[in-house]
XYZ file of C-alpha atoms in Angstrom:
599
model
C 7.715 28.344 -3.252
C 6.290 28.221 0.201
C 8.997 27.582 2.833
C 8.886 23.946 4.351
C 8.880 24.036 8.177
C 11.199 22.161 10.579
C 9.022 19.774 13.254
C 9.241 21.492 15.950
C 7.293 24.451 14.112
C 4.613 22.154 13.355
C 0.829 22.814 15.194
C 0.186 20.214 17.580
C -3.416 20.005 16.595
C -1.785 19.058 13.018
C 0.103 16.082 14.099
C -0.862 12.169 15.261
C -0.644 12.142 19.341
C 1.647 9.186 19.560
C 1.324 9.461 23.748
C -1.640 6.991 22.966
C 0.647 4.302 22.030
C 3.046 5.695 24.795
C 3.583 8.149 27.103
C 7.106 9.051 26.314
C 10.011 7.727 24.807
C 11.855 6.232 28.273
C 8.102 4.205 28.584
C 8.698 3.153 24.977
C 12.524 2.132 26.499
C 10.995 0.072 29.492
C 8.731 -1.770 27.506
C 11.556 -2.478 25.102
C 13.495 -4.121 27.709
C 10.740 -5.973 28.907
C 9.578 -7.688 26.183
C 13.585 -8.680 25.207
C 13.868 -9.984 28.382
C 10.860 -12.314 27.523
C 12.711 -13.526 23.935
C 13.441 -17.271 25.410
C 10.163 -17.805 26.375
C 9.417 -19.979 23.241
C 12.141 -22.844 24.993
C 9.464 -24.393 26.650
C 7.338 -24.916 23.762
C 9.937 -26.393 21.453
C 9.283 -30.106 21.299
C 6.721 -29.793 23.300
C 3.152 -29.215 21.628
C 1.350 -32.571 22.243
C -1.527 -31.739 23.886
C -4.430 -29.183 23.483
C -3.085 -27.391 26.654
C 0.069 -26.688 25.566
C -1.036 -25.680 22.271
C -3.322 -23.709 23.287
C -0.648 -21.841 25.960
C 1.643 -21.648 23.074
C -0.673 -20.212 20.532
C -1.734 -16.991 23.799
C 2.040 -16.467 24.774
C 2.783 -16.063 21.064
C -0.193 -13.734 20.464
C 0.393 -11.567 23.114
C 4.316 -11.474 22.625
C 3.056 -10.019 18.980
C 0.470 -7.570 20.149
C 2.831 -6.038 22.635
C 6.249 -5.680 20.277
C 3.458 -4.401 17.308
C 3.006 -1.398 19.532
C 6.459 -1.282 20.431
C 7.569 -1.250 16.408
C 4.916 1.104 15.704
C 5.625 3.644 17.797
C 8.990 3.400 16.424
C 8.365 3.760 12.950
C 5.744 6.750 13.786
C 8.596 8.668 15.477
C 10.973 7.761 12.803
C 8.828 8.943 9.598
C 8.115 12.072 11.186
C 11.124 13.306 10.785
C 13.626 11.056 9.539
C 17.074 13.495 9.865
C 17.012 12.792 13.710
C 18.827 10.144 14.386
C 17.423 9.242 17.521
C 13.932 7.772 15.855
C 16.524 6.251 13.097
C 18.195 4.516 15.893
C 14.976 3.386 17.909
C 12.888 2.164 14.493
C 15.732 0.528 13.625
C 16.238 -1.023 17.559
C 12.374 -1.930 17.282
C 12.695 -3.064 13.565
C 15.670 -6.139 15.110
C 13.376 -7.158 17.919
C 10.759 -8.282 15.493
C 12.837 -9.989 13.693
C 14.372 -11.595 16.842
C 10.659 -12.499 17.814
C 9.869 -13.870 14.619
C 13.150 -16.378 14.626
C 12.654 -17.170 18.206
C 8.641 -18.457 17.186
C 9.148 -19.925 13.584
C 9.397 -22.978 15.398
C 5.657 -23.462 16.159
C 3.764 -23.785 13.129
C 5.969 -26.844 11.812
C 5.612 -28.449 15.330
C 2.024 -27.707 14.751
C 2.102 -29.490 11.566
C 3.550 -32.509 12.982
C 0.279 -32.921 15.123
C -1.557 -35.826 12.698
C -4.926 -33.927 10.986
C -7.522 -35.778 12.888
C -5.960 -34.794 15.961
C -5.794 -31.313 14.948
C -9.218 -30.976 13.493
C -10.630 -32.613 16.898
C -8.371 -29.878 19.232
C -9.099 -26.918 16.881
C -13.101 -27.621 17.799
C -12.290 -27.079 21.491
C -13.522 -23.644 23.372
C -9.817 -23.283 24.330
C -9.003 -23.065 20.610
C -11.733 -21.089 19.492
C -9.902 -17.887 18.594
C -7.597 -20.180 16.923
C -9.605 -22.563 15.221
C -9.926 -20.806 12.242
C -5.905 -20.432 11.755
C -5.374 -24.144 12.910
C -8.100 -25.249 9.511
C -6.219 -22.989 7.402
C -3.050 -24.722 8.205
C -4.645 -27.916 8.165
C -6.070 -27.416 4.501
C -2.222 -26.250 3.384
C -0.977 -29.681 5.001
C -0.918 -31.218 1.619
C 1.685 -29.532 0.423
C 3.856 -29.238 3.270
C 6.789 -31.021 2.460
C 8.992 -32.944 4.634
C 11.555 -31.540 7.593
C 14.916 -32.685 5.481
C 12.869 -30.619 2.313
C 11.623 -27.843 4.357
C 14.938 -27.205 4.993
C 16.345 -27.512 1.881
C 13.679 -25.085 0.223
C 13.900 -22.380 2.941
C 18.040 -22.967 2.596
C 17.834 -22.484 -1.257
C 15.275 -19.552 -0.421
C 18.498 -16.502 -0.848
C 19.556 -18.345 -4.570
C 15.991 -18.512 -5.170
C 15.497 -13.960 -4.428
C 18.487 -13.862 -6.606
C 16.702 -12.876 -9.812
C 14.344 -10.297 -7.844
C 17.162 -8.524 -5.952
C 19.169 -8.428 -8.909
C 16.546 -6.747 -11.180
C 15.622 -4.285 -7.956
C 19.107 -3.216 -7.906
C 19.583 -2.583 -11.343
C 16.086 -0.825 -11.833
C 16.834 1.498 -8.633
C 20.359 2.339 -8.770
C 22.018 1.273 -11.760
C 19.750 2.127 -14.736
C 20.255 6.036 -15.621
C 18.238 7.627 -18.121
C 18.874 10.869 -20.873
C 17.442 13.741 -19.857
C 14.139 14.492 -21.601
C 13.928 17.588 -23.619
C 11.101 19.576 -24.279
C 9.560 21.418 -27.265
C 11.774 24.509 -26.472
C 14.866 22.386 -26.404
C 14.850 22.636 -22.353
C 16.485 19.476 -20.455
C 14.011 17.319 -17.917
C 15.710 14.953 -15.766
C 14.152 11.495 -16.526
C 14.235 9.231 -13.519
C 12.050 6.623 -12.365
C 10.370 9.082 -9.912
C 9.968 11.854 -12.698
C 8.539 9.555 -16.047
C 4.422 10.028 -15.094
C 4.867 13.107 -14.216
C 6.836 13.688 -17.463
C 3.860 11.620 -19.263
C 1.606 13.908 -17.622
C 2.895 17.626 -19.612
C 1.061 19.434 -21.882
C 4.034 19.381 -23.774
C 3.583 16.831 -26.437
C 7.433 16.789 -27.424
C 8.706 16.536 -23.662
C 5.611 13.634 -23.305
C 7.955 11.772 -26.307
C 11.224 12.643 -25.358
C 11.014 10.923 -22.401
C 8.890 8.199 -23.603
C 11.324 7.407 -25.872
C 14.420 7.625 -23.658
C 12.985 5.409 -21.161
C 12.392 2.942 -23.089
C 15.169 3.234 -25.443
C 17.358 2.475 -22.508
C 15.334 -0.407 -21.291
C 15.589 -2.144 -24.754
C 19.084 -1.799 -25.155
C 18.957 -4.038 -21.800
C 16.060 -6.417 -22.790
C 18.128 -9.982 -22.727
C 19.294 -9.218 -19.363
C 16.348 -8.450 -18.408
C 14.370 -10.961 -19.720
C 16.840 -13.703 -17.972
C 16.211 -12.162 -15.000
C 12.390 -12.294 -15.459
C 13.504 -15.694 -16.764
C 14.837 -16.445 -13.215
C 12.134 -15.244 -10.846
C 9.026 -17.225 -13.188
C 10.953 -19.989 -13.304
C 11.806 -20.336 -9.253
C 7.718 -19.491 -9.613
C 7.346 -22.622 -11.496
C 9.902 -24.684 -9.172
C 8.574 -24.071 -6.142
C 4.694 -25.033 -7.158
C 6.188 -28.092 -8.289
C 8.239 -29.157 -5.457
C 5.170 -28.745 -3.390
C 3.118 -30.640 -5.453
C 0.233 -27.515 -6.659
C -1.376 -27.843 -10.176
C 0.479 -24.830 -11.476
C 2.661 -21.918 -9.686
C -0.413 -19.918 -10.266
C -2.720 -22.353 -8.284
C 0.634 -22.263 -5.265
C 0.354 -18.029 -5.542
C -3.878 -17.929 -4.983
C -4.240 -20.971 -2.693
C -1.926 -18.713 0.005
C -5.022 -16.393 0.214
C -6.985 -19.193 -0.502
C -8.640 -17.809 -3.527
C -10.093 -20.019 -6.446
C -8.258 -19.615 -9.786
C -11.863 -18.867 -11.621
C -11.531 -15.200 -9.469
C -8.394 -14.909 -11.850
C -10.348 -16.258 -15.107
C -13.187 -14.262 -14.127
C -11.424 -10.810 -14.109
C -9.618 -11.521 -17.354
C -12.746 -12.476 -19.528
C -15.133 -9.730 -18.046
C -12.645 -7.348 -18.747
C -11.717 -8.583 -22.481
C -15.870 -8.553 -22.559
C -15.981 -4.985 -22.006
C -12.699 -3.792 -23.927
C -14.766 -1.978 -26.284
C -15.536 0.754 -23.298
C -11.385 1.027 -23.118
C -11.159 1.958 -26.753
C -14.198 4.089 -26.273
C -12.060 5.839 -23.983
C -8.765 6.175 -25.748
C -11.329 7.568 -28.632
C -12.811 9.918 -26.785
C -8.723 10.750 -25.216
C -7.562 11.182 -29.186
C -10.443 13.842 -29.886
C -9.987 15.704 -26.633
C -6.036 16.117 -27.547
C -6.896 17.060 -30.918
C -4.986 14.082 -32.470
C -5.166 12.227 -35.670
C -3.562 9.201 -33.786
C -2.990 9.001 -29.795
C 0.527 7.635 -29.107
C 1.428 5.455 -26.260
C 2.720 8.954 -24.510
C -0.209 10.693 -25.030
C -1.992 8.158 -22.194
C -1.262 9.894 -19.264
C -1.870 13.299 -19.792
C -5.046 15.264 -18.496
C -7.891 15.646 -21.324
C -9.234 18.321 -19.007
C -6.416 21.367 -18.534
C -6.358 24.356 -16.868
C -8.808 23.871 -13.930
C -7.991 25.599 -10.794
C -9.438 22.947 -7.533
C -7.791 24.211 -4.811
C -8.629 22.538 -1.799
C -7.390 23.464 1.859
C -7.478 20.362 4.456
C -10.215 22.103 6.239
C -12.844 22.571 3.394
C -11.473 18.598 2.581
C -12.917 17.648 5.918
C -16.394 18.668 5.360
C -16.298 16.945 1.568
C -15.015 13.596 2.917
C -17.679 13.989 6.033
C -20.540 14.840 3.639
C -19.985 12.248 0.994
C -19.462 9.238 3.711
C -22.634 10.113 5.356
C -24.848 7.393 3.307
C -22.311 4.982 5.611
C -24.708 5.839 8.706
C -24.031 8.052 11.563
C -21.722 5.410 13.852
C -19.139 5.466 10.557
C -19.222 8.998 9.878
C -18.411 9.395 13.868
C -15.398 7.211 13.577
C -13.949 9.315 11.012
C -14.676 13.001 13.237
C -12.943 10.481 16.191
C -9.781 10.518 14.039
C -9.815 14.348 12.675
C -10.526 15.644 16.411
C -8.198 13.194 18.060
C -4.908 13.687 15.901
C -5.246 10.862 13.941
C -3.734 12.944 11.011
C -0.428 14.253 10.947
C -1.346 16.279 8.336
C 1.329 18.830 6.843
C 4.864 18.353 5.465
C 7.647 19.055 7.267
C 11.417 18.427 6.729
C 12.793 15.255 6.933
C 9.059 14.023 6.783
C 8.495 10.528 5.041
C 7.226 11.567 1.645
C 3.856 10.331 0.211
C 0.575 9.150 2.576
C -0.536 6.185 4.062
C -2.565 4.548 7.247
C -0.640 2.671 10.051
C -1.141 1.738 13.236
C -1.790 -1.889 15.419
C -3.896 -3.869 17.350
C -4.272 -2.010 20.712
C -3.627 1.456 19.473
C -5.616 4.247 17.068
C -5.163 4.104 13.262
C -2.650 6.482 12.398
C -2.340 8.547 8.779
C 0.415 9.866 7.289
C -0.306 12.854 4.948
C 2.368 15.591 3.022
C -1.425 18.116 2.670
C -1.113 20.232 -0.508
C -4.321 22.535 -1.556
C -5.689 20.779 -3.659
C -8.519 18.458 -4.527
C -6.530 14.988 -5.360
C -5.258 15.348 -1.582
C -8.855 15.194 -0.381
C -9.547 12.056 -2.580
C -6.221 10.410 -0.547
C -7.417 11.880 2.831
C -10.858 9.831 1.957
C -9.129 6.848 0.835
C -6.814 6.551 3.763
C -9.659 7.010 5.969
C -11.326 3.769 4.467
C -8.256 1.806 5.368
C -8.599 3.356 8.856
C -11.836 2.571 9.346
C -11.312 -0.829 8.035
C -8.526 -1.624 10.624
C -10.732 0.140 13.627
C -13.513 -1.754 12.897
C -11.669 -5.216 11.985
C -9.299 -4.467 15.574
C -12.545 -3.891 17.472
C -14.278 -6.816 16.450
C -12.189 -9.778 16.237
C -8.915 -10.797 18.493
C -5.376 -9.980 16.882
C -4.553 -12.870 15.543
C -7.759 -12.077 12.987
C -7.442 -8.723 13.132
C -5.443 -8.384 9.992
C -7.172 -8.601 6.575
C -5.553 -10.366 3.500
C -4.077 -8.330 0.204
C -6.475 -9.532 -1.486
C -9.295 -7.187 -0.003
C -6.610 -4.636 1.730
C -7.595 -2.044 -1.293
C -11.479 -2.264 -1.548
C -12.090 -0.082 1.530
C -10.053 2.381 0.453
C -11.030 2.563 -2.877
C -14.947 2.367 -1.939
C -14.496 5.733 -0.012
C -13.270 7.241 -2.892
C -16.298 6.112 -4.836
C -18.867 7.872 -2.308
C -16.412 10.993 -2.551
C -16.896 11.095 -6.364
C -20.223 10.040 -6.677
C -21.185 13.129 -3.908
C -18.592 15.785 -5.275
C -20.256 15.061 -8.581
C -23.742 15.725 -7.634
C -22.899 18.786 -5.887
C -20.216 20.785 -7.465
C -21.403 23.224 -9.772
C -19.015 24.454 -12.145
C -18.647 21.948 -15.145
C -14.955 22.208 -15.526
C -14.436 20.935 -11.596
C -16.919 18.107 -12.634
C -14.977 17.075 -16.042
C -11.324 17.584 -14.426
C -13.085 15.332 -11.679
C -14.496 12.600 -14.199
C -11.438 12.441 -15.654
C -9.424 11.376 -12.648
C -12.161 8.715 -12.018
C -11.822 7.363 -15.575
C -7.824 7.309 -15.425
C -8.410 5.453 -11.759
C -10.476 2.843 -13.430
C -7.913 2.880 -16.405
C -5.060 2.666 -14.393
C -6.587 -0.025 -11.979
C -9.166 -2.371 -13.589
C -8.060 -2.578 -17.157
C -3.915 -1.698 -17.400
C -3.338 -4.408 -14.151
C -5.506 -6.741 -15.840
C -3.445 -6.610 -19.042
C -0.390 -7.178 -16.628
C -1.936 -10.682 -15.339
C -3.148 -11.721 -18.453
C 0.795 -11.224 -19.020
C 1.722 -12.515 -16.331
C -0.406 -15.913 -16.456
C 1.077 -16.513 -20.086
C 4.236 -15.879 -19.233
C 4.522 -18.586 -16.737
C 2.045 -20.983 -18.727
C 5.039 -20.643 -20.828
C 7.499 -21.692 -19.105
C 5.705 -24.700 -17.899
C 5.129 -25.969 -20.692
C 9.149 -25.585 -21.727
C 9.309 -22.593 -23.821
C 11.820 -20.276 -23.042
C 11.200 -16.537 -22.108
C 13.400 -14.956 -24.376
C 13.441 -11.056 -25.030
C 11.782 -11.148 -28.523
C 8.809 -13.560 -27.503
C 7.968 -11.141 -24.322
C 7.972 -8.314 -26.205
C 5.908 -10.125 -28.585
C 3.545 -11.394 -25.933
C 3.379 -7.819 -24.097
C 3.041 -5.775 -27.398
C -0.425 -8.102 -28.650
C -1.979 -7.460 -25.187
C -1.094 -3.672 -25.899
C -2.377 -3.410 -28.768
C -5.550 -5.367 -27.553
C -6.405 -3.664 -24.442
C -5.653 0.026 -26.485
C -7.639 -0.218 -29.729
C -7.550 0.623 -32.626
C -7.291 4.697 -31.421
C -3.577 4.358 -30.357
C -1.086 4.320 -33.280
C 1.719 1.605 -32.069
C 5.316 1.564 -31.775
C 8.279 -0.741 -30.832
C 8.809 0.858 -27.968
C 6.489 0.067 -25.888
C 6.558 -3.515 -26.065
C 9.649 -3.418 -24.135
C 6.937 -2.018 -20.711
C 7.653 -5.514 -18.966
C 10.746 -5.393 -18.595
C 10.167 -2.054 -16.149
C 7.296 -3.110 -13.740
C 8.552 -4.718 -10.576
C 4.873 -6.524 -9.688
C 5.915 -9.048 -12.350
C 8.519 -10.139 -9.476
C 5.767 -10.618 -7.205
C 3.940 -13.789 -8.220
C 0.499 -13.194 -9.015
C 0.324 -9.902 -7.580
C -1.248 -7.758 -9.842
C -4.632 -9.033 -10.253
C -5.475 -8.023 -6.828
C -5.804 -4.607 -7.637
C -8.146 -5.151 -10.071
C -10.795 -7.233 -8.133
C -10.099 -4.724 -5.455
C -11.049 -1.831 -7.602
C -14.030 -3.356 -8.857
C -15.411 -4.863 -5.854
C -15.171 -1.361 -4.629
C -17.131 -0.031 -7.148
C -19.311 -3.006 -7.100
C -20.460 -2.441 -3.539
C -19.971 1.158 -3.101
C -23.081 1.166 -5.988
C -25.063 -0.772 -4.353
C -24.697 1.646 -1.162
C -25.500 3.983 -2.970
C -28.589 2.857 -4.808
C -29.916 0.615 -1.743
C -29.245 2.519 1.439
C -28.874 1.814 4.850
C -29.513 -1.470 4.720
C -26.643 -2.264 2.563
C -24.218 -0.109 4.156
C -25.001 -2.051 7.244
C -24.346 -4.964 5.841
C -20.994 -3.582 4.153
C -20.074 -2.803 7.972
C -21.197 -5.794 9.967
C -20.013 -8.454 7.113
C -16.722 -6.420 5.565
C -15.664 -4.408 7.744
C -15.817 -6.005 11.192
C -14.756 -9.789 9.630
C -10.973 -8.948 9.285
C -9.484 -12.106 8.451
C -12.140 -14.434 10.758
C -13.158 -16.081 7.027
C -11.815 -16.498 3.891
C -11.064 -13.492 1.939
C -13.493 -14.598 -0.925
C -16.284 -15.286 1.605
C -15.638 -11.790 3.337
C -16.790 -10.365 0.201
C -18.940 -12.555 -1.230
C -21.197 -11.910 3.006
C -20.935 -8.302 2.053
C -22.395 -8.359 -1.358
C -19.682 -9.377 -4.423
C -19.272 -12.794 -5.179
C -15.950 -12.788 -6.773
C -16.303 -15.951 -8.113
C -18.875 -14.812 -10.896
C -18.639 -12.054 -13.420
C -21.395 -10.066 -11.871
C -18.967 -7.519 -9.698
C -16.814 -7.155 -12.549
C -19.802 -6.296 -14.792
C -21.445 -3.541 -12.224
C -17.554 -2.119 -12.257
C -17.901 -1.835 -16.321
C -21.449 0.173 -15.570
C -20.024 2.505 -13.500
C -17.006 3.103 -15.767
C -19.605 3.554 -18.790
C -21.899 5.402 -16.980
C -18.815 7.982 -16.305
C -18.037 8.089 -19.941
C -21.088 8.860 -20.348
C -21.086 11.872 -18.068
C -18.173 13.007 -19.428
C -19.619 13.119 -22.795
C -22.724 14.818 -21.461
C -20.855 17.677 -19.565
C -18.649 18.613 -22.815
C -21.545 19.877 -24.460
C -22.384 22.219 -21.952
C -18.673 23.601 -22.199
């Protein structure tokens, strides 16, 4: 095993030049003080916002209080997640981390004062040039007035808010550091350690006995805890349900879109295009069964490869000129972005100790994107390098075009840059790789992408929606009726190629999204937008990539999410973007099944 270097060992060239965001860390100090000395400045608006003026002061001391301690925080965390045994970054990250929250409590004041403006008023203000960076944040808040309750409920809600996370914390507690698991054995009577961290990976072996062991184990243990767990499931829908009704929403699903401002049909949408094109799922899990050699696939034969022993090494530079190549129908001014970042230490590329583990993109309004990466040799790095990238070139562009306070972009379209790189990556790897292995080891991680993405978090929502339909309409969630519920949508979305067993219908009572209220769909209609519009690139040029830019890209959060997309070219209101995600997922079936007769 190669030795993991310390920091200081690392290659500059290697690691993200944080001296953009500051010089040093006694200019990161000074602006530190600064900005605390100006927490207070907030008194003068309190009480005060009656006029356009003083909004309009309010709304530019705010925003550029936010831009400035956004820099400040990132920095911090940078430092920190570089190496986080020194206790120094520890220290500032969490020094940083407090003033943010100190911020955020000094300004939580404004948007109910805002509120209390009457809505003619504030529609006729909002129109002013003064406002017009604002105006589009004053008409969302405008449009959410209706279920803004009053100050004496506010209150009450945001009091009852830590009773309310009491069903959440409690299951994250006991998922993460209570719940232990046997050790998994393997066909040669070898002990695994089964942990949270170690169960997909476990999934993943070749060796079908250790793939059951720990199947079994896991959730063994989680069913000999199912009534706890389904009262605190229980307890976090039903708080769901509480809150949507207090406010006076339709249902707590119409409460959990309407904060992105996304029509329910999106949600309807997804499910029935999806249950429309199950047979392609159970095509797969077919095709999975005769690849494995099995008279009947088992739940813990899902995760493992269908295409073994295929050496893809891949070092980061060789990755460079694969991610460069297959962005290039994107247009030369994209592609440049992306050589900005590799030749300006955007990257910090290689592990080191102490390093935060895993890979992601960072960074604020006013400074670079910045990407995290732990670089092993080997292809699936270059497909995170790429999709990274896109969130990096999302946030460049977005922070270019539109002030901070739109700079952002909602959840529900965070994904679909990132995951539309990765589509030009496969589609050019494909075409130009030559040996057939590389391109069926690569179709396969494309099909268990879509798997994994499009149709298993679909199944979670449709669970999720008829979990809390339940409970509105009075029928308690009890252990046996959720494993009921969760093993029909199982069996559903797996066909008739999977041979079933108790086990698995205990799976809810594992996955923390269902804490997060309508969550999960997201990554579906983010996956298939992706491959929605990343196909029409593809097929329709320059044109459309332009478009992709100029309308996606550049928009951050100056429209509504649903309009962002449906400017760029997916109307995810219809079926249609779902349905062009289902053609590429076929087509790449049937490539797969093309390329195995050639083996």
């Amino acid at each position: 095993m190669a030795k993991v270097i310390t920091r200081q060992e690392q290659e500059e060239k290697n690691t993200w030049n944080l001296k953009t965001i500051f010089e040093s860390d006694a200019a990161f100090e000074e602006k530190y003080k600064e900005l605390e000395g100006r927490l207070g400045e907030e008194e003068r608006f309190k009480g005060q916002i009656d006029s356009l003026e003083t909004l309009a002061d309010a709304l530019e001391t705010e925003r550029e209080l936010s831009e400035e301690i956004g820099r400040l925080f990132v920095y911090a965390h940078l430092k920190h997640d570089q190496d986080t045994s020194e206790d120094k970054y520890s220290a500032l990250e969490s020094k940083a981390r407090t003033l943010v929250v100190k911020f955020n409590t000094a300004w939580s004041f404004l948007v109910p004062e805002i509120m209390k403006v009457d809505e003619e008023t504030l529609e006729e203000w909002r129109m002013d040039p003064r406002l017009s960076e604002f105006s589009f944040d004053l008409e969302k808040l405008n449009k959410k007035r209706a279920y803004v309750l009053s100050d004496k409920e506010e209150k009450l809600l945001a009091q009852a808010g830590e009773v309310m996370s009491n069903p959440t914390s409690t299951f994250g507690m006991f998922n993460n550091a209570d719940l232990e698991f046997p050790d998994a054995v393997d066909s040669e009577g070898n002990a695994h350690a089964l942990t949270q961290g170690t169960y997909i990976d476990l999934l993943k072996s070749s060796d079908r006995k250790l793939r059951q062991s720990a199947y079994e184990n896991l959730y063994s243990t989680y069913g000999a805890y199912k009534n706890t767990l389904s009262q605190t499931l229980q307890g976090v829908v039903s708080t769901h349900v509480f809150q949507a009704q207090a406010r006076g929403y339709e249902s707590a699903r119409h409460q959990a879109l309407s904060n992105n401002f996304i029509p329910e049909e999106v949600y309807d949408n997804l499910v029935k295009t999806v249950n429309d094109h199950l047979h392609l799922m159970h095509r797969y899990t077919e095709l999975r069964r005769k690849m494995l050699g099995l008279d009947k696939l088992k739940m813990y034969d899902v995760y493992t490869p269908m295409v073994k022993d295929v050496d893809f090494e891949m070092s980061y530079e060789e990755a460079k000129e694969w991610m460069l190549a297959s962005l290039e129908p994107m247009g030369e001014t994209y592609v440049n972005i992306i050589k900005e970042g590799l030749e300006n230490r955007w990257v910090d590329v290689y592990e080191n100790k102490g390093k935060r583990s895993g890979a992601y993109s960072s960074g604020t309004y006013g400074t670079n994107p910045f990407i995290l990466m732990n670089w092993q040799d080997n292809v699936n790095n270059l497909f995170t390098l790429t999709h990274e990238f896109g969130h990096s070139v999302h946030s460049y562009y977005s922070r270019q075009n539109q002030p901070s306070n739109m700079s952002g972009y909602s959840i529900f379209v965070a994904e679909v840059a990132s995951n539309f790189n990765e589509a030009l990556l496969a589609d050019y790897m494909f075409k130009n790789l030559e040996d057939t292995k590389k391109k069926l080891y690569l179709l396969n991680e494309q099909l268990e992408g879509f798997r994994g993405s499009v149709f298993r978090q679909t199944m979670f929502a449709e669970f999720e929606h008829k979990i809390h339909s339940m409970k509105e309409a009075g029928e308690p969630l009890t252990a046996g009726r959720l494993n009921e519920v969760y093993g029909e949508l199982n069996r559903k979305y797996f066909g008739d190629a999977v041979e079933y067993d108790d086990h698995i219908e205990v799976e809810w009572a594992r996955i923390p999204h269902f804490y997060m209220n309508y969550y999960v769909y997201q990554y579906s209609t983010g996956y298939a937008a992706a491959a929605s519009l990343s196909k029409q690139v593809l097929e329709e040029g320059e044109a459309t990539a332009e478009r992709y830019i100029n309308e996606f890209l550049k928009k951050g959060s100056s429209d509504y999410p649903i309009n962002v997309l449906k400017n760029a070219g997916v109307d995810m209101t219809t079926s249609e973007p779902i349905e062009n995600a289902m053609k590429v997922f076929e087509a790449q079936l049937d490539q797969f099944e093309a390329l195995l007769q050639e083996v």
